[in-house]
Amino acid sequence: MEVAASELKQAVEGTHGGTAKLIETVPVSESYQGKPVWEGVVHVFELAGHPTATKCYAWSSPVEGSPKRRFYAVLHTPPIASPQDAIRAAIVQEYRLKQG
């Protein structure tokens, strides 16, 4: 279940400030050692008024065991240069958080 672009826009603006404008949606599939890890659509927003980024990548994923969704808003700043980079960074961050 995907969420509306307007909800992702709110997540981007609420997390990072500035004004977000949707410029494209990109289907992304990420796998690790040949196994799928994530598949979905990343929304790419132009970001005006942010001090370091002109774009932001946003998507949501279901929270296990809950009807709620988690929203992600990853800035287009080095080393993040694409929707795929944003997905990979989020996966790595979640893995590290689970490892403690």
PDB file of C-alpha atoms in Angstrom, residues 35-77:
ATOM      1  CA  LYS A  35      17.789 -11.896  -2.224  1.00  0.00           C
ATOM      2  CA  PRO A  36      15.296  -9.029  -2.421  1.00  0.00           C
ATOM      3  CA  VAL A  37      15.573  -6.637   0.515  1.00  0.00           C
ATOM      4  CA  TRP A  38      13.315  -3.782  -0.572  1.00  0.00           C
ATOM      5  CA  GLU A  39      11.043  -3.006  -3.492  1.00  0.00           C
ATOM      6  CA  GLY A  40       8.866   0.029  -3.975  1.00  0.00           C
ATOM      7  CA  VAL A  41       8.573   3.549  -5.293  1.00  0.00           C
ATOM      8  CA  VAL A  42      10.751   6.443  -4.172  1.00  0.00           C
ATOM      9  CA  HIS A  43       9.366   9.951  -4.620  1.00  0.00           C
ATOM     10  CA  VAL A  44      11.939  12.565  -5.600  1.00  0.00           C
ATOM     11  CA  PHE A  45      11.233  16.069  -4.349  1.00  0.00           C
ATOM     12  CA  GLU A  46      12.876  19.332  -5.296  1.00  0.00           C
ATOM     13  CA  LEU A  47      13.684  21.051  -2.012  1.00  0.00           C
ATOM     14  CA  ALA A  48      13.702  24.850  -1.837  1.00  0.00           C
ATOM     15  CA  GLY A  49      14.934  26.728   1.208  1.00  0.00           C
ATOM     16  CA  HIS A  50      17.157  23.995   2.640  1.00  0.00           C
ATOM     17  CA  PRO A  51      20.724  25.063   3.523  1.00  0.00           C
ATOM     18  CA  THR A  52      22.558  22.042   2.054  1.00  0.00           C
ATOM     19  CA  ALA A  53      20.258  20.030  -0.236  1.00  0.00           C
ATOM     20  CA  THR A  54      18.212  20.775  -3.351  1.00  0.00           C
ATOM     21  CA  LYS A  55      16.515  17.354  -3.479  1.00  0.00           C
ATOM     22  CA  CYS A  56      15.090  14.825  -1.075  1.00  0.00           C
ATOM     23  CA  TYR A  57      14.051  11.193  -1.561  1.00  0.00           C
ATOM     24  CA  ALA A  58      10.946   9.996   0.280  1.00  0.00           C
ATOM     25  CA  TRP A  59       8.986   6.772   0.706  1.00  0.00           C
ATOM     26  CA  SER A  60       7.124   4.829   3.349  1.00  0.00           C
ATOM     27  CA  SER A  61       7.196   1.252   4.540  1.00  0.00           C
ATOM     28  CA  PRO A  62       4.830  -0.737   6.748  1.00  0.00           C
ATOM     29  CA  VAL A  63       5.751  -1.157  10.410  1.00  0.00           C
ATOM     30  CA  GLU A  64       5.857  -4.875  11.253  1.00  0.00           C
ATOM     31  CA  GLY A  65       2.941  -5.980  13.399  1.00  0.00           C
ATOM     32  CA  SER A  66       1.180  -2.634  13.042  1.00  0.00           C
ATOM     33  CA  PRO A  67      -1.200  -0.931  10.630  1.00  0.00           C
ATOM     34  CA  LYS A  68       1.072   2.145  10.755  1.00  0.00           C
ATOM     35  CA  ARG A  69       3.694   3.179   8.212  1.00  0.00           C
ATOM     36  CA  ARG A  70       7.156   4.602   8.725  1.00  0.00           C
ATOM     37  CA  PHE A  71       8.105   7.595   6.610  1.00  0.00           C
ATOM     38  CA  TYR A  72      11.611   8.131   5.241  1.00  0.00           C
ATOM     39  CA  ALA A  73      13.006  11.422   3.941  1.00  0.00           C
ATOM     40  CA  VAL A  74      16.651  11.226   2.873  1.00  0.00           C
ATOM     41  CA  LEU A  75      18.472  14.320   1.640  1.00  0.00           C
ATOM     42  CA  HIS A  76      20.374  14.376  -1.653  1.00  0.00           C
ATOM     43  CA  THR A  77      23.755  15.146  -0.076  1.00  0.00           C
TER      44      THR A  77
END
